[in-house]
Coordinates of C-alpha atoms (C1' of nucleotides) in Angstrom, one line a residue:
Chain D
M74 CA -8.3 13.4 28.3
N75 CA -7.3 10.9 31.0
T76 CA -8.1 8.0 28.7
F77 CA -5.6 9.6 26.3
L78 CA -2.9 9.5 28.9
E79 CA -3.7 5.9 29.6
Y80 CA -3.4 5.2 25.9
L81 CA 0.0 7.0 25.7
N82 CA 1.1 5.0 28.7
R83 CA 0.9 1.8 26.7
Y84 CA 3.9 3.1 24.7
I85 CA 5.9 5.4 26.9
Q86 CA 6.2 6.2 30.6
L87 CA 5.8 9.9 31.3
T88 CA 6.5 11.7 34.6
K89 CA 3.7 13.9 36.1
E90 CA 5.5 16.9 34.7
E91 CA 5.7 15.5 31.2
E92 CA 2.1 14.6 31.4
T93 CA 1.2 18.2 32.2
K94 CA 3.1 19.4 29.2
V95 CA 1.4 17.0 27.0
L96 CA -2.0 17.8 28.3
S97 CA -1.4 21.5 27.8
V98 CA -1.2 21.1 24.0
L99 CA -4.2 18.8 23.5
Q100 CA -7.3 20.3 21.9
Q101 CA -10.6 18.5 22.0
R102 CA -13.1 18.7 19.2
S103 CA -16.4 17.1 18.0
Y104 CA -17.8 16.5 14.6
L105 CA -21.1 15.3 13.3
K106 CA -21.7 12.6 10.8
G107 CA -20.7 13.7 7.4
Q108 CA -18.4 16.6 8.5
Y109 CA -14.9 16.8 7.3
I110 CA -11.9 16.9 9.6
Q111 CA -9.8 17.9 6.7
Q112 CA -10.3 18.3 3.0
E113 CA -8.1 17.9 -0.1
G114 CA -6.1 21.0 -0.7
D115 CA -6.0 22.0 2.9
I116 CA -2.8 21.8 4.9
Y117 CA -3.2 19.2 7.6
R118 CA -2.4 21.4 10.6
Y119 CA -3.2 18.8 13.3
Q120 CA -2.3 15.3 14.2
T121 CA -5.7 13.9 15.0
Y122 CA -6.5 11.1 17.4
I123 CA -9.9 9.5 17.5
E124 CA -11.4 9.3 21.0
S125 CA -14.7 8.0 19.8
G126 CA -16.5 7.6 16.5
K127 CA -15.5 6.5 13.1
V128 CA -13.9 8.2 10.1
R129 CA -12.7 7.5 6.6
T130 CA -9.8 9.0 4.7
F131 CA -10.3 9.0 1.0
Y132 CA -8.9 10.3 -2.3
L133 CA -10.8 11.5 -5.3
D134 CA -9.2 10.5 -8.6
D135 CA -9.3 12.4 -11.9
N136 CA -12.6 10.7 -12.9
G137 CA -14.2 11.8 -9.6
N138 CA -14.2 8.3 -8.1
E139 CA -13.6 7.9 -4.4
H140 CA -10.9 5.6 -3.2
I141 CA -10.8 4.9 0.5
I142 CA -7.3 4.8 1.8
T143 CA -8.2 3.9 5.3
F144 CA -10.8 3.9 8.0
G145 CA -10.2 5.3 11.4
L146 CA -11.5 3.9 14.6
K147 CA -11.1 4.7 18.3
H148 CA -7.4 5.1 19.3
W149 CA -6.3 5.6 15.7
W150 CA -4.4 8.6 14.3
V151 CA -5.8 9.9 11.1
G152 CA -5.1 12.4 8.4
D153 CA -2.6 12.9 5.6
I154 CA 0.8 12.3 7.0
G155 CA 2.5 13.5 3.9
S156 CA 0.7 16.8 4.1
F157 CA 1.2 17.1 7.9
T158 CA 4.9 16.3 7.8
S159 CA 5.7 18.8 5.0
Q160 CA 2.9 21.2 5.8
S161 CA 1.8 21.1 2.2
P162 CA -1.6 20.8 0.6
A163 CA -3.3 17.4 1.2
H164 CA -4.4 14.9 -1.4
F165 CA -6.7 13.2 1.0
N166 CA -10.0 14.0 2.7
T167 CA -10.9 12.8 6.2
Q168 CA -14.6 12.6 6.8
C169 CA -16.6 11.5 9.9
L170 CA -18.9 8.5 9.3
E171 CA -20.7 9.2 12.6
K172 CA -20.6 11.5 15.6
T173 CA -16.8 11.7 16.3
K174 CA -14.7 13.1 19.1
V175 CA -11.1 13.8 18.4
I176 CA -8.0 15.1 20.2
Q177 CA -5.7 17.2 18.2
I178 CA -2.2 18.6 18.5
S179 CA -1.2 21.3 16.2
Y180 CA 2.0 21.1 14.1
E181 CA 3.7 23.9 16.0
D182 CA 2.8 22.5 19.4
L183 CA 4.0 19.1 18.4
E184 CA 7.3 20.4 17.1
K185 CA 7.8 22.1 20.5
L186 CA 6.6 19.0 22.4
Y187 CA 9.2 16.8 20.6
N188 CA 11.9 19.0 22.0
E189 CA 10.4 19.3 25.5
V190 CA 9.3 15.7 25.9
P191 CA 11.5 13.5 23.7
K192 CA 9.5 10.5 24.7
I193 CA 6.8 11.8 22.4
E194 CA 9.1 11.5 19.5
R195 CA 9.5 7.8 20.5
F196 CA 5.7 7.5 20.8
F197 CA 5.1 8.7 17.3
R198 CA 7.9 6.6 15.9
L199 CA 6.3 3.5 17.4
I200 CA 2.8 4.5 16.2
I201 CA 4.0 5.1 12.6
Q202 CA 6.1 2.0 12.5
K203 CA 3.0 0.0 13.3
A204 CA 1.0 1.9 10.7
Y205 CA 3.7 1.2 8.1
A206 CA 3.8 -2.5 8.9
K207 CA 0.0 -2.7 8.6
M208 CA 0.1 -0.9 5.2
S209 CA 2.8 -3.2 3.9
K210 CA 0.6 -6.1 4.8
R211 CA -2.3 -4.6 2.9
I212 CA -0.2 -4.2 -0.2
V213 CA 0.8 -7.8 0.0
Q214 CA -2.8 -8.9 0.4
N215 CA -3.9 -6.8 -2.6
Y216 CA -1.3 -8.3 -4.8
S217 CA -1.7 -11.9 -3.8
L218 CA -5.3 -12.4 -3.0
P219 CA -8.5 -12.2 -5.1
A220 CA -11.3 -9.8 -4.0
R221 CA -13.3 -12.4 -2.3
E222 CA -10.5 -13.4 0.1
R223 CA -9.6 -9.8 0.7
Y224 CA -13.2 -9.2 1.8
L225 CA -13.2 -12.2 4.1
L226 CA -9.9 -11.1 5.7
F227 CA -11.3 -7.6 6.1
C228 CA -14.4 -8.9 7.9
E229 CA -12.3 -10.8 10.3
E230 CA -9.9 -7.9 11.0
Y231 CA -12.3 -5.0 11.2
P232 CA -15.7 -6.3 12.2
E233 CA -16.6 -2.9 13.7
V234 CA -16.1 -1.3 10.3
V235 CA -18.1 -4.0 8.4
Q236 CA -21.0 -3.4 10.7
G237 CA -21.2 0.3 10.8
V238 CA -20.2 1.4 7.4
P239 CA -22.1 1.4 4.0
Q240 CA -21.0 -1.5 1.8
Y241 CA -19.9 0.7 -1.1
M242 CA -17.2 2.2 1.1
I243 CA -15.9 -1.2 2.0
A244 CA -15.8 -2.0 -1.7
S245 CA -13.8 1.1 -2.3
Y246 CA -11.4 0.2 0.5
L247 CA -10.9 -3.2 -1.1
G248 CA -10.3 -1.7 -4.5
I249 CA -13.4 -3.2 -6.2
T250 CA -16.8 -1.8 -7.3
K251 CA -19.8 -1.9 -5.0
E252 CA -21.6 -4.1 -7.6
F253 CA -18.9 -6.7 -7.4
L254 CA -18.8 -6.7 -3.6
S255 CA -22.6 -7.3 -3.7
H256 CA -22.0 -10.2 -6.0
I257 CA -19.4 -11.7 -3.7
R258 CA -21.6 -11.4 -0.7
S259 CA -24.5 -13.1 -2.5
Q260 CA -22.2 -15.9 -3.5
L261 CA -21.0 -16.3 0.1
S262 CA -24.5 -16.3 1.5
K263 CA -25.6 -19.0 -1.0
E264 CA -22.7 -21.2 0.2
G265 CA -23.9 -20.8 3.8
Chain Z
M28 CA 31.1 5.9 7.0
N29 CA 31.5 9.6 6.7
T30 CA 29.0 9.7 3.9
F31 CA 26.6 8.2 6.3
L32 CA 27.1 11.0 8.7
E33 CA 26.5 13.5 5.9
Y34 CA 23.3 11.7 5.1
L35 CA 22.2 11.8 8.8
N36 CA 23.0 15.5 8.8
R37 CA 20.3 16.2 6.3
Y38 CA 17.8 15.3 9.0
I39 CA 19.3 16.0 12.4
Q40 CA 22.3 17.9 13.7
L41 CA 24.6 15.9 15.9
T42 CA 27.4 17.0 18.2
K43 CA 30.9 15.4 17.7
E44 CA 30.2 13.3 20.8
E45 CA 26.9 12.1 19.4
E46 CA 28.5 11.3 16.1
T47 CA 31.0 9.2 17.9
K48 CA 28.3 7.2 19.6
V49 CA 26.5 6.7 16.4
L50 CA 29.6 5.6 14.6
S51 CA 30.4 3.1 17.3
V52 CA 27.3 1.0 16.5
L53 CA 27.5 0.9 12.8
Q54 CA 28.5 -2.3 11.1
Q55 CA 29.6 -2.4 7.5
R56 CA 28.9 -5.4 5.3
S57 CA 29.0 -6.4 1.6
Y58 CA 26.9 -8.8 -0.4
L59 CA 27.2 -10.2 -3.9
K60 CA 24.5 -10.3 -6.5
G61 CA 21.8 -12.8 -5.6
Q62 CA 22.7 -13.0 -1.9
Y63 CA 20.1 -12.5 0.8
I64 CA 20.3 -9.9 3.5
Q65 CA 17.4 -11.5 5.2
Q66 CA 15.1 -14.3 4.5
E67 CA 11.5 -15.1 5.3
G68 CA 11.2 -16.8 8.7
D69 CA 14.3 -15.0 10.1
I70 CA 14.0 -12.3 12.6
Y71 CA 15.3 -9.1 11.2
R72 CA 18.0 -8.2 13.7
Y73 CA 19.3 -5.2 11.8
Q74 CA 18.2 -1.9 10.5
T75 CA 19.9 -1.9 7.1
Y76 CA 21.0 1.1 5.1
I77 CA 22.2 0.8 1.5
E78 CA 25.5 2.6 0.9
S79 CA 25.7 1.3 -2.7
G80 CA 24.0 -1.3 -4.8
K81 CA 20.4 -2.4 -5.3
V82 CA 18.1 -4.7 -3.5
R83 CA 14.5 -6.0 -3.6
T84 CA 12.2 -6.9 -0.8
F85 CA 9.7 -9.5 -1.8
Y86 CA 7.1 -11.9 -0.5
L87 CA 6.3 -15.4 -1.6
D88 CA 2.6 -16.2 -1.6
D89 CA 0.9 -19.6 -1.0
N90 CA 1.2 -20.5 -4.7
G91 CA 4.9 -19.7 -4.7
N92 CA 4.5 -16.5 -6.7
E93 CA 6.9 -13.6 -5.9
H94 CA 5.5 -10.2 -5.1
I95 CA 8.0 -7.4 -4.9
I96 CA 7.1 -5.1 -2.0
T97 CA 9.8 -2.5 -2.7
F98 CA 13.1 -2.0 -4.3
G99 CA 16.0 -0.5 -2.4
L100 CA 18.5 2.0 -3.7
K101 CA 21.4 4.0 -2.3
H102 CA 20.4 5.9 0.9
W103 CA 17.3 3.7 1.5
W104 CA 16.6 1.6 4.6
V105 CA 15.3 -1.8 3.8
G106 CA 14.0 -4.9 5.5
D107 CA 10.8 -6.0 7.2
I108 CA 9.9 -3.3 9.7
G109 CA 7.2 -5.4 11.2
S110 CA 9.7 -8.1 12.0
F111 CA 12.4 -5.7 13.2
T112 CA 10.0 -3.8 15.4
S113 CA 8.6 -6.8 17.2
Q114 CA 11.6 -9.0 16.7
S115 CA 9.4 -11.7 15.3
P116 CA 9.9 -13.9 12.2
A117 CA 9.8 -12.0 8.9
H118 CA 7.4 -12.5 6.0
F119 CA 9.6 -10.8 3.6
N120 CA 12.9 -11.6 1.8
T121 CA 15.5 -9.0 1.0
Q122 CA 17.9 -9.9 -1.8
C123 CA 20.7 -8.1 -3.5
L124 CA 20.2 -7.4 -7.2
E125 CA 23.9 -6.5 -7.6
K126 CA 27.0 -6.1 -5.5
T127 CA 25.7 -4.2 -2.5
K128 CA 27.3 -2.5 0.5
V129 CA 25.2 -1.9 3.5
I130 CA 25.5 -0.3 6.9
Q131 CA 23.7 -2.1 9.7
I132 CA 22.6 -1.3 13.3
S133 CA 21.5 -4.1 15.5
Y134 CA 18.2 -4.0 17.3
E135 CA 19.9 -3.9 20.7
D136 CA 22.4 -1.2 19.7
L137 CA 19.6 0.9 18.2
E138 CA 17.5 0.6 21.4
K139 CA 20.5 1.8 23.4
L140 CA 21.2 4.5 20.9
Y141 CA 17.6 5.8 21.1
N142 CA 18.2 6.5 24.8
E143 CA 21.7 7.9 24.5
V144 CA 21.1 10.0 21.4
P145 CA 17.4 10.9 21.3
K146 CA 17.9 12.7 18.0
I147 CA 18.2 9.3 16.4
E148 CA 14.7 8.7 17.4
R149 CA 13.7 11.8 15.5
F150 CA 15.7 10.7 12.6
F151 CA 13.9 7.4 12.3
R152 CA 10.6 9.0 12.9
L153 CA 11.2 11.3 9.9
I154 CA 12.5 8.5 7.7
I155 CA 9.5 6.3 8.4
Q156 CA 7.1 9.1 7.9
K157 CA 8.5 9.6 4.5
A158 CA 8.3 5.9 3.7
Y159 CA 4.7 5.8 4.9
A160 CA 3.7 8.7 2.8
K161 CA 5.3 7.1 -0.2
M162 CA 3.5 3.9 0.4
S163 CA 0.1 5.6 0.7
K164 CA 0.8 7.2 -2.7
R165 CA 1.5 3.8 -4.1
I166 CA -1.8 2.4 -2.8
V167 CA -3.6 5.4 -4.3
Q168 CA -2.0 4.7 -7.7
N169 CA -2.8 1.1 -7.7
Y170 CA -6.4 1.8 -7.0
S171 CA -6.9 4.6 -9.4
L172 CA -4.7 3.8 -12.4
P173 CA -4.5 1.1 -15.0
A174 CA -1.3 -0.9 -15.3
R175 CA 0.0 1.1 -18.3
E176 CA -0.2 4.4 -16.4
R177 CA 1.4 2.8 -13.3
Y178 CA 4.3 1.6 -15.5
L179 CA 4.8 5.0 -17.0
L180 CA 4.8 6.7 -13.6
F181 CA 7.2 4.1 -12.3
C182 CA 9.6 4.8 -15.2
E183 CA 9.5 8.5 -14.4
E184 CA 10.0 8.0 -10.7
Y185 CA 12.6 5.3 -10.6
P186 CA 14.6 5.4 -13.8
E187 CA 17.6 3.7 -12.1
V188 CA 15.5 0.7 -11.3
V189 CA 13.9 0.4 -14.7
Q190 CA 17.4 0.3 -16.2
G191 CA 19.2 -2.1 -14.0
V192 CA 16.5 -4.6 -13.1
P193 CA 14.9 -7.5 -15.0
Q194 CA 11.5 -6.6 -16.4
Y195 CA 9.7 -9.4 -14.6
M196 CA 10.6 -7.8 -11.3
I197 CA 9.1 -4.5 -12.3
A198 CA 6.0 -6.4 -13.4
S199 CA 5.9 -8.0 -10.0
Y200 CA 6.3 -4.6 -8.3
L201 CA 3.4 -3.2 -10.4
G202 CA 1.2 -6.1 -9.6
I203 CA 0.9 -7.5 -13.1
T204 CA 2.4 -10.5 -15.0
K205 CA 5.6 -10.2 -16.9
E206 CA 3.7 -11.1 -20.1
F207 CA 1.3 -8.3 -19.7
L208 CA 4.1 -5.8 -19.0
S209 CA 5.8 -7.0 -22.1
H210 CA 2.6 -6.4 -24.0
I211 CA 2.3 -2.9 -22.6
R212 CA 5.8 -2.1 -23.6
S213 CA 5.3 -3.3 -27.2
Q214 CA 2.2 -1.1 -27.4
L215 CA 4.1 1.9 -26.1
S216 CA 7.0 1.4 -28.6
K217 CA 4.5 1.1 -31.5
E218 CA 3.0 4.4 -30.5
G219 CA 6.4 6.0 -30.5
Chain V
dA100 C1' -46.3 7.3 7.2
dA101 C1' -45.5 9.3 2.6
dA102 C1' -42.0 11.1 0.0
dT103 C1' -37.4 11.5 -1.2
dT104 C1' -32.7 10.1 -1.1
dT105 C1' -29.3 6.9 -0.3
dT106 C1' -27.7 2.2 -0.5
dA107 C1' -27.9 -2.5 -2.2
dT108 C1' -29.2 -6.3 -5.5
dT109 C1' -29.3 -8.5 -9.9
dA110 C1' -28.1 -9.4 -14.5
dA111 C1' -26.2 -8.7 -19.2
dT112 C1' -22.3 -7.2 -21.6
dC113 C1' -17.6 -5.9 -21.8
dT114 C1' -12.5 -5.4 -21.0
dA115 C1' -8.2 -5.4 -18.6
dC116 C1' -5.4 -8.5 -17.3
dC117 C1' -4.2 -13.7 -16.6
dT118 C1' -2.8 -18.3 -18.2
dT119 C1' -0.5 -21.4 -21.0
dA120 C1' 2.5 -22.4 -24.6
dT121 C1' 6.0 -21.4 -28.1
dT122 C1' 9.7 -18.7 -29.9
dT123 C1' 13.3 -15.4 -29.8
dT124 C1' 16.6 -12.7 -27.5
dT125 C1' 19.9 -11.6 -24.0
dC126 C1' 22.9 -12.8 -20.4
dT127 C1' 26.2 -16.2 -18.1
dT128 C1' 29.6 -19.3 -17.8
dC129 C1' 33.0 -22.3 -19.2
Chain P
dG154 C1' 32.8 -17.6 -28.6
dA155 C1' 29.8 -21.7 -28.1
dA156 C1' 26.6 -23.8 -25.0
dG157 C1' 23.4 -23.3 -21.7
dA158 C1' 20.4 -20.6 -18.8
dA159 C1' 17.6 -16.8 -17.9
dA160 C1' 14.7 -13.2 -19.6
dA161 C1' 11.6 -11.2 -23.0
dA162 C1' 8.3 -11.3 -26.8
dT163 C1' 4.3 -13.0 -29.1
dA164 C1' -0.2 -15.0 -29.4
dA165 C1' -4.6 -17.6 -28.4
dG166 C1' -7.9 -18.4 -25.2
dG167 C1' -9.8 -17.7 -20.4
dT168 C1' -11.5 -15.2 -16.2
dA169 C1' -11.9 -11.8 -12.5
dG170 C1' -13.8 -7.9 -12.0
dA171 C1' -15.8 -3.4 -14.5
dT172 C1' -19.7 -1.0 -16.6
dT173 C1' -24.2 0.0 -17.4
dA174 C1' -28.8 -0.1 -16.4
dA175 C1' -32.9 -1.3 -14.1
dT176 C1' -35.1 -2.7 -9.7
dA177 C1' -35.5 -3.2 -4.8
dA178 C1' -34.7 -2.2 -0.2
dA179 C1' -33.2 0.8 3.5
dA180 C1' -32.6 5.0 5.6
dT181 C1' -33.8 10.1 6.1
dT182 C1' -36.5 13.8 5.8
dT183 C1' -40.9 16.1 5.9

DNA sequence: AAATTTTATTAATCTACCTTATTTTTCTTC
DNA sequence: GAAGAAAAATAAGGTAGATTAATAAAATTT
């Protein structure tokens, strides 16, 4: 839990008292590979922070195809923000890709915490601003770059994901088929 | 300005005193059709709220092609959040598509306001959560639907934009060429 | 370590969407 | 309201990436 406070400390400075209040609402939980933190149709009742491990958040379309919205690594917050915010059924699934430890704050606890420790409101504002900017960048890349370039950028930016995750999931994240990603990779390796 | 307070009031309840503080930092400004609120390379010094009018935020890729990230209508906040947050040069341009009135808050004023009126921090957290959820939805749609369906959904969701904006910009927003959108439209009209 | 399942490769065919070019329509501006 | 500019339509040919299917290679399970 203390590493969590250190992490918070990068964004906001809390007094001892405030730290205690924050700690009192944190819930720790562990998942095995393949387990779901949340599933489509559920209401996302927790903000979930990844202490260790790796997850993916994905969406199943009408044809049953998976589309990975985002991966989640250490220090990331994951879930379906739309569902959490409005406490309505989620469209997304969040599944662990390996043994994963998370810290969660329930919706009710967080609402209280916002009032008791307004700095937490600032913290989440900053976090989501960052996430928003990152997602805008992704939209830009998807529109202006071909699959091959997107893959190369992804490898640069998320080497930990490229290593530890099946290729077909990376293809899904990039918005292409696994066959085409395989093709791109074989091209790249031929070129040296 | 009072309509702005009414708008704020949908998200947070301010005391008279707080309202006064908020009002004191608002700056009103008008733009003509075609004028830029911000340009690529500038630092976005203001959070910009649209009182009336219509804007687009777009990005120029290495080949000089425009990609529309988002349109902005009445009650929307526009700009380059990445640039504003970190006060670093923007990648995006924000241009008025018609006569547009905006309300702006400077970066410095907003930082002060966050401290003096913490509810404003809540307000922006809520706003950006909403924007984030909307953008996730867009990514999902782009991955799981063909251009034709995306266009139909766009028409449903943003009829005001479809009416008042040149087709080639809608094509750009959808991530397709203007020629292909024109083709889709002629197909649709043949089908009745 | 054999058997089963999951993931990745390869290759042929196909299609959604792009490119380029020309023509027509609509919008501005004088 | 005529002239010019901007936007939209149409059409031929091209390509990035999809689909299908068959094979190979890893990873799990027993």
